[in-house]
mmCIF file of C-alpha atoms in Angstrom:
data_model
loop_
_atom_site.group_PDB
_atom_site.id
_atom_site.type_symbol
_atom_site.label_atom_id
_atom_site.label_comp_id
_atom_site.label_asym_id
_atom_site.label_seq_id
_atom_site.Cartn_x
_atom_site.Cartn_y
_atom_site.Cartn_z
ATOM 1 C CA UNK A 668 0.000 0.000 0.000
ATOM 2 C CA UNK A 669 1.599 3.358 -0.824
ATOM 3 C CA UNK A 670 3.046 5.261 2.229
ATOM 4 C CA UNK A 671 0.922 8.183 1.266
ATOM 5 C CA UNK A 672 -2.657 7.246 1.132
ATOM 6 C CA UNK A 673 -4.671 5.448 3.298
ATOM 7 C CA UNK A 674 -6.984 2.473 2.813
ATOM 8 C CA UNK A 675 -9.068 3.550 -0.203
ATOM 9 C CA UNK A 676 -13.063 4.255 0.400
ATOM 10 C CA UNK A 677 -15.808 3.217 -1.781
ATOM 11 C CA UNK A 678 -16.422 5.558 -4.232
ATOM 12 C CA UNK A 679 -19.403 5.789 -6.551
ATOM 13 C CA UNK A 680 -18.676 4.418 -10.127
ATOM 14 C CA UNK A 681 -19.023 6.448 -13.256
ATOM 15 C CA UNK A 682 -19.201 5.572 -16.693
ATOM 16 C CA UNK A 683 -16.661 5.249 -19.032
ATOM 17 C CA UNK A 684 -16.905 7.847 -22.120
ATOM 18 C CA UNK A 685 -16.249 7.312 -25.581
ATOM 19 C CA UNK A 686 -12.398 6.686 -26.027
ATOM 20 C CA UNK A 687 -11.716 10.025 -27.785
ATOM 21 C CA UNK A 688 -13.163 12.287 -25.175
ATOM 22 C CA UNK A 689 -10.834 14.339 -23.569
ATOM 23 C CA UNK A 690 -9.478 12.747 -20.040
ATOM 24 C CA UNK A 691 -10.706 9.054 -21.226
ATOM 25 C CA UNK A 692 -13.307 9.242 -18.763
ATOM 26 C CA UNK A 693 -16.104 10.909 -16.915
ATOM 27 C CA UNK A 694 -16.152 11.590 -13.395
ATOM 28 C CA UNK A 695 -18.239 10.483 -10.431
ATOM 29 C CA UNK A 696 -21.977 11.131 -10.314
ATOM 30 C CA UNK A 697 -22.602 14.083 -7.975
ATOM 31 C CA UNK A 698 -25.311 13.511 -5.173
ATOM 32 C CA UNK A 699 -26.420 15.633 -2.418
ATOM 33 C CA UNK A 700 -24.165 14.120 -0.431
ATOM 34 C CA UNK A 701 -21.144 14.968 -2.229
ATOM 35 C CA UNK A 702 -22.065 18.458 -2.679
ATOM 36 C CA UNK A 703 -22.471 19.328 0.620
ATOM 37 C CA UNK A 704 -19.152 17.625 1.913
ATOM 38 C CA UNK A 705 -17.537 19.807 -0.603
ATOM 39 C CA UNK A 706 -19.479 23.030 0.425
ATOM 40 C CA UNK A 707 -18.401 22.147 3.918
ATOM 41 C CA UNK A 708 -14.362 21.402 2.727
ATOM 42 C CA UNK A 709 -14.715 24.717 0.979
ATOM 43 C CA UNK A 710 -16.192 26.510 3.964
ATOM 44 C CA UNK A 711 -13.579 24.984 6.490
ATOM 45 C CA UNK A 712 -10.541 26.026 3.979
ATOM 46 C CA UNK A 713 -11.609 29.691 3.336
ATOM 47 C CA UNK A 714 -11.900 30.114 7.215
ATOM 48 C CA UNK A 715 -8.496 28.566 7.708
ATOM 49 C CA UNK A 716 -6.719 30.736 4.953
ATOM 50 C CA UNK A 717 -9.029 34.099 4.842
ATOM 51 C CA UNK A 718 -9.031 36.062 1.707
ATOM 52 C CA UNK A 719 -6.646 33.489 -0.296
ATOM 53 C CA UNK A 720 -3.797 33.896 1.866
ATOM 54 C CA UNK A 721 -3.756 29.884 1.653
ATOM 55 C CA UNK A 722 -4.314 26.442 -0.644
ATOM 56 C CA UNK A 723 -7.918 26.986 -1.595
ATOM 57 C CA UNK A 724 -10.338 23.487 -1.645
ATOM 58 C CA UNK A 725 -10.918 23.413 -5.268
ATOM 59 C CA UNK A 726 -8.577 25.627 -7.319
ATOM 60 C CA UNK A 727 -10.199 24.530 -10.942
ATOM 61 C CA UNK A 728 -13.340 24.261 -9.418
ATOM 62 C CA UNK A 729 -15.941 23.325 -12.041
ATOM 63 C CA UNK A 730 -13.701 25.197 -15.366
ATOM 64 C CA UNK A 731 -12.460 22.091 -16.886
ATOM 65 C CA UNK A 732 -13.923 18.970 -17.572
ATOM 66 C CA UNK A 733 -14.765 16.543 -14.599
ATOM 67 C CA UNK A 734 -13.423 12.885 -15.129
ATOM 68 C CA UNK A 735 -12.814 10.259 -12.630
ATOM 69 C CA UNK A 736 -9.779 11.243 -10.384
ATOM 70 C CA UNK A 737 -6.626 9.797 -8.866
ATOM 71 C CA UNK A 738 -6.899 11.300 -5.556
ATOM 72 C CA UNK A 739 -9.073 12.242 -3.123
ATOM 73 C CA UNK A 740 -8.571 15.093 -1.538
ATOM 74 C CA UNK A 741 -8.007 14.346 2.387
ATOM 75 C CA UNK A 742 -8.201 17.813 4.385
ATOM 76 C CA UNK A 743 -7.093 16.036 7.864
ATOM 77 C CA UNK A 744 -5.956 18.511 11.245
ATOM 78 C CA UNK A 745 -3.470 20.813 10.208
ATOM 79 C CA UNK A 746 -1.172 21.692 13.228
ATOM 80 C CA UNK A 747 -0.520 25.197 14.187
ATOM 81 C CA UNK A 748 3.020 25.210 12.641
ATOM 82 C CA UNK A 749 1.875 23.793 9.596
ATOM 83 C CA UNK A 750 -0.624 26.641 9.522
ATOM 84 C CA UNK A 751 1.889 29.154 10.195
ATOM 85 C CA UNK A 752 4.082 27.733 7.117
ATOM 86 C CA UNK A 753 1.662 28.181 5.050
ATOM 87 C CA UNK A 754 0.272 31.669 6.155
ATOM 88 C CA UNK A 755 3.914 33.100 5.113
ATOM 89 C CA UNK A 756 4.950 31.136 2.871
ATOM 90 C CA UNK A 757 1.749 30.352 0.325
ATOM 91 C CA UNK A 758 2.097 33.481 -1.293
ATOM 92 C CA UNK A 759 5.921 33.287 -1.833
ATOM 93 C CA UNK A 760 6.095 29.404 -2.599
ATOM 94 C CA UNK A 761 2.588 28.673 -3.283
ATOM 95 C CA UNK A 762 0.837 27.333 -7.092
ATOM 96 C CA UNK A 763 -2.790 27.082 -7.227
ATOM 97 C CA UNK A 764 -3.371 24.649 -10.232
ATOM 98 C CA UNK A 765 -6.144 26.491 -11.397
ATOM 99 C CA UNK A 766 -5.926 25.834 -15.215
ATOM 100 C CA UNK A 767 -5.854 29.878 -15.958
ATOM 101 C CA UNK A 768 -2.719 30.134 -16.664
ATOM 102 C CA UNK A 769 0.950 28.355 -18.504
ATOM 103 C CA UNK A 770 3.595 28.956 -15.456
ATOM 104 C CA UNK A 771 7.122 30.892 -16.397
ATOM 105 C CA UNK A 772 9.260 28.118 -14.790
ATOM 106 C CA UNK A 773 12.040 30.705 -15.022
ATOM 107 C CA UNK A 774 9.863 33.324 -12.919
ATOM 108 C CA UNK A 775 8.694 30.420 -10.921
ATOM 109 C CA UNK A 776 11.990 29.586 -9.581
ATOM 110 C CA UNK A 777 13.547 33.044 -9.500
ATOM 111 C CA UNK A 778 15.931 32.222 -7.116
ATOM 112 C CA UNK A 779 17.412 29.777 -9.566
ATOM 113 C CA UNK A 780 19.462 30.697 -12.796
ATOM 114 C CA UNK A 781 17.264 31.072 -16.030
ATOM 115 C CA UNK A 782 16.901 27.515 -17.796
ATOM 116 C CA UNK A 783 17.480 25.981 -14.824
ATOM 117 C CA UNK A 784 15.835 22.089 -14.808
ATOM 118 C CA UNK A 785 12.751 21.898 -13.476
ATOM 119 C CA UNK A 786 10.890 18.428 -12.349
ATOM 120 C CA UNK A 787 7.331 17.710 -11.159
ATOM 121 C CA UNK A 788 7.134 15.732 -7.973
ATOM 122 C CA UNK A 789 3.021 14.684 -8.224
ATOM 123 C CA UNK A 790 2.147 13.434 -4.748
ATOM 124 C CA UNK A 791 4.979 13.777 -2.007
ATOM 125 C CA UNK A 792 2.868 12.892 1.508
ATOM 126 C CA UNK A 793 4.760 14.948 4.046
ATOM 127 C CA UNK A 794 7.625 15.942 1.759
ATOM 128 C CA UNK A 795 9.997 14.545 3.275
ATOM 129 C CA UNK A 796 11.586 12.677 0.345
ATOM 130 C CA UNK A 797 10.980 15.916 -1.842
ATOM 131 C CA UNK A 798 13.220 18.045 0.914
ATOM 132 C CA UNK A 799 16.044 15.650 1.045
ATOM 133 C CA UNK A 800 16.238 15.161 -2.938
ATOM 134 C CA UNK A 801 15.880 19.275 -2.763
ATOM 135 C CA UNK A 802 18.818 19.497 -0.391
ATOM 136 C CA UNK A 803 20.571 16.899 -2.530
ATOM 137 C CA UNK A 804 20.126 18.934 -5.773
ATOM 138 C CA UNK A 805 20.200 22.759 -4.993
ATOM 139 C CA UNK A 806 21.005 23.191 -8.974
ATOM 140 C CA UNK A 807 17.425 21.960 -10.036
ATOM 141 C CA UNK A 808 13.887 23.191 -9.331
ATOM 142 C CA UNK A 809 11.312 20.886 -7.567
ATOM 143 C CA UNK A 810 7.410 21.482 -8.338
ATOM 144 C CA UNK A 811 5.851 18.971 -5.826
ATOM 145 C CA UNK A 812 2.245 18.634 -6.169
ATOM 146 C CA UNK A 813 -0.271 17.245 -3.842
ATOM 147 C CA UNK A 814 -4.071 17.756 -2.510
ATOM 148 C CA UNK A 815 -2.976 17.308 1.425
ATOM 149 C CA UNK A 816 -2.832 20.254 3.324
ATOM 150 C CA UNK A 817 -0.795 19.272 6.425
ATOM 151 C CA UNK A 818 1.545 18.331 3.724
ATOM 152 C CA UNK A 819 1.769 21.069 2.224
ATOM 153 C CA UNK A 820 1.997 23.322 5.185
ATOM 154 C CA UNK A 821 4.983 20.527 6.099
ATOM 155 C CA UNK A 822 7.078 20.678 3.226
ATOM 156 C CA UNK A 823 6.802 24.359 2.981
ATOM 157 C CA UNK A 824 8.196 24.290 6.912
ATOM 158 C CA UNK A 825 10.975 21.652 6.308
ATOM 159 C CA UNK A 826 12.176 23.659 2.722
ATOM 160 C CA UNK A 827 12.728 27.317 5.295
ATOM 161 C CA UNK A 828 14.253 25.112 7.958
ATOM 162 C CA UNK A 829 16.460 24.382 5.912
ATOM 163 C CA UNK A 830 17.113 26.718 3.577
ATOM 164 C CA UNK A 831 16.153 25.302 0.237
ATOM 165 C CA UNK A 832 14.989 27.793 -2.223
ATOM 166 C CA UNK A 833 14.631 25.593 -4.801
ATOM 167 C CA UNK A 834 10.962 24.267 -3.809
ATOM 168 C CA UNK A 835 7.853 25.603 -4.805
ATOM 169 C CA UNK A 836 4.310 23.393 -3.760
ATOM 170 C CA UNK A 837 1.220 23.019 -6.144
ATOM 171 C CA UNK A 838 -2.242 22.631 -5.178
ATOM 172 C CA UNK A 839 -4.824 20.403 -6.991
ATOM 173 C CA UNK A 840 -5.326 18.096 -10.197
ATOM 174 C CA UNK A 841 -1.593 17.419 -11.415
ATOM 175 C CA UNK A 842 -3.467 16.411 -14.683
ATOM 176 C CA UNK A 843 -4.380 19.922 -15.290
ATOM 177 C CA UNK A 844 -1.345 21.160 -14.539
ATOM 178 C CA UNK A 845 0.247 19.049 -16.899
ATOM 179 C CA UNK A 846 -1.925 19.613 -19.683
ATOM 180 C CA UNK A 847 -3.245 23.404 -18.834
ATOM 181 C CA UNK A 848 0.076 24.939 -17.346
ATOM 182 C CA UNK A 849 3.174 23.416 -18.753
ATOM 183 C CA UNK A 850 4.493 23.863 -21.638
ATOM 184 C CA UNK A 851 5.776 20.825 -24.010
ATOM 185 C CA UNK A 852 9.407 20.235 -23.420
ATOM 186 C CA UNK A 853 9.385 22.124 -20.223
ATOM 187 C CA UNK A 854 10.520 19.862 -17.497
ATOM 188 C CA UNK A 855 13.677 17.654 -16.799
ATOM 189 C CA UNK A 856 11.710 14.877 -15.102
ATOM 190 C CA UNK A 857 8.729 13.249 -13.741
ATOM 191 C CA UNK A 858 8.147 12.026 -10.487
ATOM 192 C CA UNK A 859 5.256 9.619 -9.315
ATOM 193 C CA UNK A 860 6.232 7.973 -6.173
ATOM 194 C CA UNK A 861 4.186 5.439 -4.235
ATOM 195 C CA UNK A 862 0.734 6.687 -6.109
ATOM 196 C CA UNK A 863 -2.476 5.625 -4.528
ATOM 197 C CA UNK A 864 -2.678 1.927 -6.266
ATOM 198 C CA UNK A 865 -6.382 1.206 -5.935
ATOM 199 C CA UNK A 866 -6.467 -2.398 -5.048
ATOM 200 C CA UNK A 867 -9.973 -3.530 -6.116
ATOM 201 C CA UNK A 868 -10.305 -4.207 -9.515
ATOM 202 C CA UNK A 869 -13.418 -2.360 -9.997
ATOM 203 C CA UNK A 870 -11.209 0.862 -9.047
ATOM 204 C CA UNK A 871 -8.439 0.240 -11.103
ATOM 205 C CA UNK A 872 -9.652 2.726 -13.624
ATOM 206 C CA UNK A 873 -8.653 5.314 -10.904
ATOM 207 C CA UNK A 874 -4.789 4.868 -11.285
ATOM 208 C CA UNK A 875 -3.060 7.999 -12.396
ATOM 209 C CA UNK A 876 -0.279 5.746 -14.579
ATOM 210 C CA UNK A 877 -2.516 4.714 -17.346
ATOM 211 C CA UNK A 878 -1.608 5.236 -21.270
ATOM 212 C CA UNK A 879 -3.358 9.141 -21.092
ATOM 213 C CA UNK A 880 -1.386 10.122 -18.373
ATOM 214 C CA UNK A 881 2.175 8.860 -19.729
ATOM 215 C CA UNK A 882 1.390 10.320 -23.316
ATOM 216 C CA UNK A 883 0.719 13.623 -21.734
ATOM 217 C CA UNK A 884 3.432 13.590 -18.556
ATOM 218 C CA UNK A 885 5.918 12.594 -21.695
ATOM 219 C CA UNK A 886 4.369 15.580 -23.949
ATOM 220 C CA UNK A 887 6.293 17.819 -20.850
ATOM 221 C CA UNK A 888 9.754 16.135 -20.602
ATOM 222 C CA UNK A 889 12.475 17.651 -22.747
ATOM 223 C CA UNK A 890 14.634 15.838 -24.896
ATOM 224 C CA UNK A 891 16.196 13.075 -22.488
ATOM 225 C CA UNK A 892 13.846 14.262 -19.580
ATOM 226 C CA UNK A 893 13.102 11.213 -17.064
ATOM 227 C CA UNK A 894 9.591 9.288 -15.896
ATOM 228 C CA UNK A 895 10.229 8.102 -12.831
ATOM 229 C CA UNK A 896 7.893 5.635 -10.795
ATOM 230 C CA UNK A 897 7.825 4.009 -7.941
ATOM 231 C CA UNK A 898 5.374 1.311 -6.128
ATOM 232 C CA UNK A 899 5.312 -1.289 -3.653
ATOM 233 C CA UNK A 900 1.764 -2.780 -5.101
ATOM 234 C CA UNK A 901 3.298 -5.799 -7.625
ATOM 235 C CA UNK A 902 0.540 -6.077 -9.466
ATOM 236 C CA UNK A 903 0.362 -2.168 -10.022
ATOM 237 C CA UNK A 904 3.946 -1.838 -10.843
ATOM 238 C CA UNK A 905 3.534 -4.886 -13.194
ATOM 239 C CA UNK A 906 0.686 -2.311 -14.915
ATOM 240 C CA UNK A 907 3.211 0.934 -15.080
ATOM 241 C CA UNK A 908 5.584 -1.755 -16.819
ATOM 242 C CA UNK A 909 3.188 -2.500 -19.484
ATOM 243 C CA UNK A 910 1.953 1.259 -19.880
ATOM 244 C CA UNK A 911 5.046 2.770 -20.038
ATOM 245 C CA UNK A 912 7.089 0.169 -22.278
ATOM 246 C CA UNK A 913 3.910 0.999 -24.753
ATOM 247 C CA UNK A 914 4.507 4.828 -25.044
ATOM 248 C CA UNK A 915 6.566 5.174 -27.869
ATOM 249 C CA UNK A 916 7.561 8.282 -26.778
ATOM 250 C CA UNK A 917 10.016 7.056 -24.272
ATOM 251 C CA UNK A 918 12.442 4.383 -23.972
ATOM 252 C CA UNK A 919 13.151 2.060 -20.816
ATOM 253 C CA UNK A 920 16.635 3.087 -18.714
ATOM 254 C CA UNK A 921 17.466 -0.675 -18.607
ATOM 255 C CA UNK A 922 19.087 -2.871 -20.570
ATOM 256 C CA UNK A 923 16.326 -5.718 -20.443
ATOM 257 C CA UNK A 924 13.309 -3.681 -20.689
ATOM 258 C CA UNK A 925 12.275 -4.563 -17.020
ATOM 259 C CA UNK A 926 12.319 -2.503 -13.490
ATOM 260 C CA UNK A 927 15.115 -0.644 -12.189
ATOM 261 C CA UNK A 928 17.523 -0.499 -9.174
ATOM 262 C CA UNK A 929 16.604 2.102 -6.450
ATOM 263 C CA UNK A 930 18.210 5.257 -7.726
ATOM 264 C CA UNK A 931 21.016 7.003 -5.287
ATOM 265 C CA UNK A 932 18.794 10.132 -5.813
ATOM 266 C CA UNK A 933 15.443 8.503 -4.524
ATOM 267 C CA UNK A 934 15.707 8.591 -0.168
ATOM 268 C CA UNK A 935 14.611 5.677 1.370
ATOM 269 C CA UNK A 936 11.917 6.561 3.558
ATOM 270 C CA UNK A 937 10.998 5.595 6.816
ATOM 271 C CA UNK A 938 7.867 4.237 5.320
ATOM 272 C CA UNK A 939 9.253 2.330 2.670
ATOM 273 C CA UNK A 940 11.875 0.709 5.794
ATOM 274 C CA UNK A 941 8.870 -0.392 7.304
ATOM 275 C CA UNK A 942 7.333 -1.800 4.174
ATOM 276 C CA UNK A 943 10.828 -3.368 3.171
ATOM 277 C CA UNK A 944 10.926 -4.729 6.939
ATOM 278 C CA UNK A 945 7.046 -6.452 5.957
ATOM 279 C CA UNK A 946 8.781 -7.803 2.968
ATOM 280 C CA UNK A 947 7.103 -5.527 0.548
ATOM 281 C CA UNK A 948 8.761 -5.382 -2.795
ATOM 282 C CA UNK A 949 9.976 -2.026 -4.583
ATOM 283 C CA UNK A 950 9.764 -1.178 -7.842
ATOM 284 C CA UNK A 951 11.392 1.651 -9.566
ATOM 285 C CA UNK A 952 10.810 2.563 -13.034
ATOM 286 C CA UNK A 953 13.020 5.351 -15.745
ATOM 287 C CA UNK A 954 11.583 6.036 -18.725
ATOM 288 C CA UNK A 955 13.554 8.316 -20.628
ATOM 289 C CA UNK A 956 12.362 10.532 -23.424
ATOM 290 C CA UNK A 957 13.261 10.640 -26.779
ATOM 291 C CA UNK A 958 14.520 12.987 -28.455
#
C-alpha cells in the first residue's frame, strides 16, 4: 500500500466515455451528499486561509472537464506550525493549479538561474523525500504537487528550515497542470512515487499511470527528460511496466526492458523501511524521453 494514502473508500462508479473524449473518462456522479461535503471542505478552507492567503479546496473548481480522479482530496488537522508555514509562505512558494494560466518556470523559480531544470514531484505525503532530494540537488527546481494540506503546510516548513529555495508546492489536479500549465518540453523529469494503487479491480480505472497520463506527462519532458515511478503494489507496478514500455515516446533506462535499481537520488523513507521490513517489494521505473 503506498506510504501516502490510506486504505481507499468506496467511491461511486461512473461511466466510461467514448475513447476520444478528452481525459478518457467521466467523473463520479454528484449527489447531495457529495455536494455538501464539498461546500463544507470549501467553507472549512476559506476560514483557515481568509481572503486566499492559503491552498484553496478546489482551485479549478468546475472550469475544466470533470473525469474520474486519482486522488481524493483528504483535508485532515493541520497543526498550528503547519498553519503558520503556510500563512507566510503560500504566497511566496505557493501554485494554485487552477488551469488559468501556462507557469514561467524561469519566474517560478527566480531564485534559480534562467533555464534551470525543473521536475514535477506529483504526490509527495509529508515531503519529506521531496526536501532531502531538494537538499541533494540545490542546482534543479522541484514542483511537488499534492491535494494534502498538512503536507503542504509541512514541506513548505521543512524547505525554510532548511534553507532550500529551490521548492515551490502546487495545489490540486496534477493532470491539469500538466496539460493546462506546462508547456511541451518544459521539465527535466517526472516524479510519481508510491501513487495511490487502488487495489480492487473495480477501481483500477482510478490509477493515475494509465496510457493518457504517460502520453501527456511525456508531452512535458524535454529531450532526455526522465519518468520516474515508484510502487510497492506488484501487481500495479507490473501495470506501469506494461503502460510505459507501450509509449513510444520514451524508452526504458534498462538494458532488459524490465524494473530498475533504487536510484542514489530517490531517499529511502521511513515508510518504505517499514514496508521493506514487511517484505514488501519495490519497484522503480526510468523512462527516458526521446529525443
Amino acid at each position: 500500500m503506498s506510504e501516502k494514502t490510506p486504505q481507499p473508500t468506496e467511491v461511486a462508479e461512473a461511466p466510461e466515455t467514448h475513447p476520444g473524449a478528452r481525459g478518457a473518462l467521466a467523473a463520479p456522479a454528484r449527489n447531495t451528499q457529495s455536494v455538501q461535503g464539498a461546500q463544507g471542505t470549501r467553507s472549512a478552507q476559506s476560514a483557515m486561509f481568509p481572503d486566499g492567503t492559503g491552498p484553496s479546496a478546489d482551485p479549478a473548481g468546475d472550469r475544466h472537464e470533470r473525469r474520474i480522479r486519482s486522488f481524493q482530496p483528504r483535508r485532515s488537522r493541520v497543526t498550528a506550525a503547519q498553519r503558520d508555514a503556510l500563512l507566510r509562505l503560500w504566497p511566496k512558494w505557493g501554485v494554485e493549479i487552477d488551469g488559468d494560466r501556462r507557469l514561467d518556470l524561469d519566474e517560478l523559480f527566480d531564485t534559480l538561474p534562467p533555464g534551470s531544470p525543473v521536475v514535477l514531484e506529483i504526490g509527495f505525503g509529508m515531503g519529506e523525500a521531496t526536501v532531502r532530494m531538494a537538499a541533494d540537488d540545490p542546482a534543479t527546481g522541484i514542483l511537488a504537487a499534492d491535494v494534502h494540506t498538512p503536507g503542504q503546510g509541512n514541506l513548505l516548513g521543512q524547505a525554510e528550515r532548511e534553507g532550500l529555495s529551490n521548492v515551490r508546492v502546487a495545489n490540486g489536479d496534477a493532470i491539469i497542470l500538466l496539460r493546462e500549465m506546462l508547456d511541451p518540453g518544459s521539465l527535466a523529469g517526472i516524479r510519481v512515487f508510491f501513487p495511490d494503487p487502488w487495489p480492487k479491480k473495480r477501481h483500477h480505472k482510478r490509477r493515475i499511470v494509465q496510457p493518457e497520463f504517460v502520453e501527456l506527462a511525456a508531452s512535458r519532458l524535454r529531450p532526455g527528460g526522465l519518468l520516474h515511478c515508484a510502487t510497492d503494489w506488484e501487481p500495479y507496478a507490473e501495470q506501469m511496466l506494461q503502460v510505459l514500455t507501450g509509449c513510444p515516446a520514451l524508452e526504458n533506462t534498462q538494458p532488459d526492458g524490465g524494473f530498475a535499481p533504487r536510484p542514489d537520488f530517490r531517499p529511502l523513507t521511513r515508510f518504505e523501511r517499514q514496508g521493506l521490513d514487511k517484505g514488501h517489494v519495490v519497484r522503480d521505473l526510468l523512462f527516458r524521453r526521446l529525443s
